[in-house]
PDB file of C-alpha atoms in Angstrom:
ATOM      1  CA  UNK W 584       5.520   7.360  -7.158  1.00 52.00           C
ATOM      2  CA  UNK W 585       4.432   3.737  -7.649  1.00 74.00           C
ATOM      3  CA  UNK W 586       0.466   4.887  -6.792  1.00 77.00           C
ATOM      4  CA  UNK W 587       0.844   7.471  -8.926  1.00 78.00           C
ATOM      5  CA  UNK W 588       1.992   5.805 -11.575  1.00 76.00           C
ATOM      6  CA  UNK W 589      -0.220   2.642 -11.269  1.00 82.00           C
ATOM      7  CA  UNK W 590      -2.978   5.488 -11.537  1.00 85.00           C
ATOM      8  CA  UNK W 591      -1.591   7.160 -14.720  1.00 89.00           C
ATOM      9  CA  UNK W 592      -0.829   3.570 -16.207  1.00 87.00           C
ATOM     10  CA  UNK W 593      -4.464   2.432 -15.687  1.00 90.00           C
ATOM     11  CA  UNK W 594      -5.763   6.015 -17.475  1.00 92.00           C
ATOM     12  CA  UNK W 595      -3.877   5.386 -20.834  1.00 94.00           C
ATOM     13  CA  UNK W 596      -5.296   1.971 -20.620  1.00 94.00           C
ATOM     14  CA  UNK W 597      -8.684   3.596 -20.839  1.00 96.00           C
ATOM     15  CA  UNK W 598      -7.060   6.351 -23.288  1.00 96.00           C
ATOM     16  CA  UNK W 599      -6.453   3.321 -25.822  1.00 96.00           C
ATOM     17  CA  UNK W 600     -10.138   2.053 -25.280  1.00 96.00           C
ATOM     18  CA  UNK W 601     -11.128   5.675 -26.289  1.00 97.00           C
ATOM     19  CA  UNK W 602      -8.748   5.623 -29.475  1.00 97.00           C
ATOM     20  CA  UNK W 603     -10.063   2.203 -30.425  1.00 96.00           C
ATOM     21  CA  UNK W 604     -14.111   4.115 -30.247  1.00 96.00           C
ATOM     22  CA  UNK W 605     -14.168   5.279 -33.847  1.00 94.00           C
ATOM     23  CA  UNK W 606     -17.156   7.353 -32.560  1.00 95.00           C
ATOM     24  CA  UNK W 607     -15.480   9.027 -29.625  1.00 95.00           C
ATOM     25  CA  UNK W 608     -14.383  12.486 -29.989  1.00 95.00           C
ATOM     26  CA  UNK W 609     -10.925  13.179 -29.683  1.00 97.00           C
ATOM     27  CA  UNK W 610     -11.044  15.489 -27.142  1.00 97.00           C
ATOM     28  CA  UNK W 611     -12.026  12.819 -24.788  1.00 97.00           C
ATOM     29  CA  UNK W 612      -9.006  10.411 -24.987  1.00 97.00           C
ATOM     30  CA  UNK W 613      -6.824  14.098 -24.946  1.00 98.00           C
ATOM     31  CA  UNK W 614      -8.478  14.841 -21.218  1.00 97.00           C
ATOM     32  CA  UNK W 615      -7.851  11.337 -19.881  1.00 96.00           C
ATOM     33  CA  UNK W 616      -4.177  11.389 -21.121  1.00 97.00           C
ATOM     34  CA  UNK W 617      -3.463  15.109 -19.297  1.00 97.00           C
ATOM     35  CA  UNK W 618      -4.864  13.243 -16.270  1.00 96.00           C
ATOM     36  CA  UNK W 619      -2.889  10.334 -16.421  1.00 96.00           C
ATOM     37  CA  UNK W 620       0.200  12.801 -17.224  1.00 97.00           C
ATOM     38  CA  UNK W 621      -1.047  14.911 -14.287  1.00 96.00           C
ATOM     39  CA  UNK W 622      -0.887  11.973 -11.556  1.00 94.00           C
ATOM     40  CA  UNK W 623       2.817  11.186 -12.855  1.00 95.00           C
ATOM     41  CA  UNK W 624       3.946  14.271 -12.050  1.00 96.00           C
ATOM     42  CA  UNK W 625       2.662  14.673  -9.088  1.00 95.00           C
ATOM     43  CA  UNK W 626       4.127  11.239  -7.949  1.00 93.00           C
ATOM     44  CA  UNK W 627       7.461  12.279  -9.402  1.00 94.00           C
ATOM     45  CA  UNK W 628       7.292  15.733  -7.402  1.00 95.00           C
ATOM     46  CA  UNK W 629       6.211  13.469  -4.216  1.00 93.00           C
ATOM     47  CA  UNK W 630       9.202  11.109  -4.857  1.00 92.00           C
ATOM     48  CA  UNK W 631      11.464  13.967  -4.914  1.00 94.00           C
ATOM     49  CA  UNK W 632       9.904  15.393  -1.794  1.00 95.00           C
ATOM     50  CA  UNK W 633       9.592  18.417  -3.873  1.00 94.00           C
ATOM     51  CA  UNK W 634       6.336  21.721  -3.959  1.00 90.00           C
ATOM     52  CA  UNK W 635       5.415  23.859  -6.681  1.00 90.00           C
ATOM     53  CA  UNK W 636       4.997  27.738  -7.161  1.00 83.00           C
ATOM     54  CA  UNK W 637       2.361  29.388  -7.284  1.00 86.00           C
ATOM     55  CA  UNK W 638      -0.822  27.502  -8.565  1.00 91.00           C
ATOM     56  CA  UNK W 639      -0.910  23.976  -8.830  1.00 93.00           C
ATOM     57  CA  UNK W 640      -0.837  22.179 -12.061  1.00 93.00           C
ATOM     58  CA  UNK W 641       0.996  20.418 -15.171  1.00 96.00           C
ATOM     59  CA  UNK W 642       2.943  23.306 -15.942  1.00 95.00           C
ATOM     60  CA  UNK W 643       4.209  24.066 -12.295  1.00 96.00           C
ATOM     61  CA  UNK W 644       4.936  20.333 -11.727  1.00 97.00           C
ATOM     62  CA  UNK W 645       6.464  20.507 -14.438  1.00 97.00           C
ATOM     63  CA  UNK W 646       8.646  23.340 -13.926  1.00 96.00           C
ATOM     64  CA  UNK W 647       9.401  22.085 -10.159  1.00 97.00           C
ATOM     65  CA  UNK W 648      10.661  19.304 -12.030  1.00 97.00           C
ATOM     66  CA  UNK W 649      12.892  20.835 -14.481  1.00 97.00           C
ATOM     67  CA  UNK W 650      14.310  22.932 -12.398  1.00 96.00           C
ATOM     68  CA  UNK W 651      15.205  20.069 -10.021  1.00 96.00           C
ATOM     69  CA  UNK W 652      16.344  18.462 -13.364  1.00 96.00           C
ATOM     70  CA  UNK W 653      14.474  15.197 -12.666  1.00 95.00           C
ATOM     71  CA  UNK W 654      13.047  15.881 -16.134  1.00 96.00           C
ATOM     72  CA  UNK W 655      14.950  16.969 -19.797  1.00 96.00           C
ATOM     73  CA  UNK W 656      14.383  20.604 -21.248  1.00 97.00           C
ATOM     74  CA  UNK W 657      12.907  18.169 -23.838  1.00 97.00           C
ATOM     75  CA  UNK W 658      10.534  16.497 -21.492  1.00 97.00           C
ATOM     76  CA  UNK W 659       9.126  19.758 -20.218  1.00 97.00           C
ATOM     77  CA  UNK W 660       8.560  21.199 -24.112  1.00 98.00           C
ATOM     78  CA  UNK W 661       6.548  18.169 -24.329  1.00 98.00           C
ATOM     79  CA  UNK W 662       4.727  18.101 -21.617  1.00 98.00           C
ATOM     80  CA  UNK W 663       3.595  22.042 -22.530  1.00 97.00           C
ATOM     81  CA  UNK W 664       2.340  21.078 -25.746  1.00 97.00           C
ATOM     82  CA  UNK W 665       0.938  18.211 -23.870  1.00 98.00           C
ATOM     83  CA  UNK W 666      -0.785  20.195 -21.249  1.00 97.00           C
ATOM     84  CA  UNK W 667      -2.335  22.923 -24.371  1.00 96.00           C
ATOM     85  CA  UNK W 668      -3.882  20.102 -25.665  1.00 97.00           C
ATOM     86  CA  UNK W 669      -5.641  18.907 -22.308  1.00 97.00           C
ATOM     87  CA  UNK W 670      -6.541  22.529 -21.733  1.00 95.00           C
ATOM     88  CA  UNK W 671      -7.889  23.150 -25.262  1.00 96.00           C
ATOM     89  CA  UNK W 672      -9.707  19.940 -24.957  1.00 96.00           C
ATOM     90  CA  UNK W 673     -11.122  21.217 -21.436  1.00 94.00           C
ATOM     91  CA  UNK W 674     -12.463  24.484 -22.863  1.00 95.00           C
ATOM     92  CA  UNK W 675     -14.169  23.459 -25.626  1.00 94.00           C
ATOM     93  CA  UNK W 676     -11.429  24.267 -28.604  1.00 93.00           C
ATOM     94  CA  UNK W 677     -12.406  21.448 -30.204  1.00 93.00           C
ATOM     95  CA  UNK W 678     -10.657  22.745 -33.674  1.00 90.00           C
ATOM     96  CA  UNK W 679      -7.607  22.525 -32.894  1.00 84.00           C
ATOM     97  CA  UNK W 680      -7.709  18.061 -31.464  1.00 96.00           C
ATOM     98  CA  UNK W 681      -8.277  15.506 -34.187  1.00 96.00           C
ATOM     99  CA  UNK W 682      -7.675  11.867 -34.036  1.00 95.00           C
ATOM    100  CA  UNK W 683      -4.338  11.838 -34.530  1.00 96.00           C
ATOM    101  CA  UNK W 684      -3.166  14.733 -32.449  1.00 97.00           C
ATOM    102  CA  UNK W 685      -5.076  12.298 -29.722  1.00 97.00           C
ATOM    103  CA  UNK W 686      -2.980   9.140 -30.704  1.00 97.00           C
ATOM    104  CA  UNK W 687       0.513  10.981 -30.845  1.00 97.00           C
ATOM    105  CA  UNK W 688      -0.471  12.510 -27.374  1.00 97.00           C
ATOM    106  CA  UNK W 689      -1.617   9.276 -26.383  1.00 97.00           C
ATOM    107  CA  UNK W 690       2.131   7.874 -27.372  1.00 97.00           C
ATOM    108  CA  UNK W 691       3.671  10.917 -26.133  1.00 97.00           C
ATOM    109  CA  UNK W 692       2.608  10.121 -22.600  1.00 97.00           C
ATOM    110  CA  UNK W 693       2.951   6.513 -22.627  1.00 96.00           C
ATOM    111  CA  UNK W 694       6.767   7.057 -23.689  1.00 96.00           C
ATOM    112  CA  UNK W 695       7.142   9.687 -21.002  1.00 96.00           C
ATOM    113  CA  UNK W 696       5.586   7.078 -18.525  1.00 94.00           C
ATOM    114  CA  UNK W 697       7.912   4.237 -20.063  1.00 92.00           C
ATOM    115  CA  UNK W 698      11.013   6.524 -19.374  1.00 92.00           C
ATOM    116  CA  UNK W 699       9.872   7.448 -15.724  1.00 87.00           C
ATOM    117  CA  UNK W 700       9.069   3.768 -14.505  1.00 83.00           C
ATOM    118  CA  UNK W 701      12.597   2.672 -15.806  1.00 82.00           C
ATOM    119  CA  UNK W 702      13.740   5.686 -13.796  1.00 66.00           C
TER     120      UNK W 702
END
């Protein structure tokens, strides 16, 4: 996982640079943080020596995880609201990311991070 997770840690580095832009659209800071949360799952899922079902992404690493109970119920609600936001924010549904849906993302995923490097 440590890659990974150097990877995700260096993204929400650049995710705070983005919230600290007064002129950057939120939805920009919202893609980099569903990266970042993307490459910790996948190191998690490598860690565990673990695959996924059916098509590869946040949700199925997610649920690979959760079922494998290396994450909460908890974690993986978040990490579904998580992942709308990346996709809304990836297909142009700009109305439904503001500023500070972006920062308590932005927090979201740095806690989750927090919790899986003390892991």
């Amino acid at each position: 996982m440590g890659a990974r997770l150097d990877a995700a840690t260096d993204l929400m580095e650049q995710v705070q640079r983005l919230l600290d832009d007064p002129g950057m659209h939120p939805a920009a800071p919202v893609m980099l943080a569903g990266a970042a949360l993307e490459q910790a799952l996948r190191g998690l899922l490598e860690g565990a020596q673990l695959g996924v079902t059916g098509r590869p992404g946040i949700g199925a690493y997610a649920d690979s995880l959760r079922t494998a109970e290396i994450i909460s119920r908890q974690a993986r609600k978040d990490i579904e609201s998580w992942a709308g936001l990346r996709n809304s924010a990836a297909h142009g549904d700009f109305s439904a990311l503001t500023r500070d849906i972006a920062q308590l993302m932005a927090l979201g995923v740095n806690l989750f991070l927090q919790k899986v490097n003390e892991g």
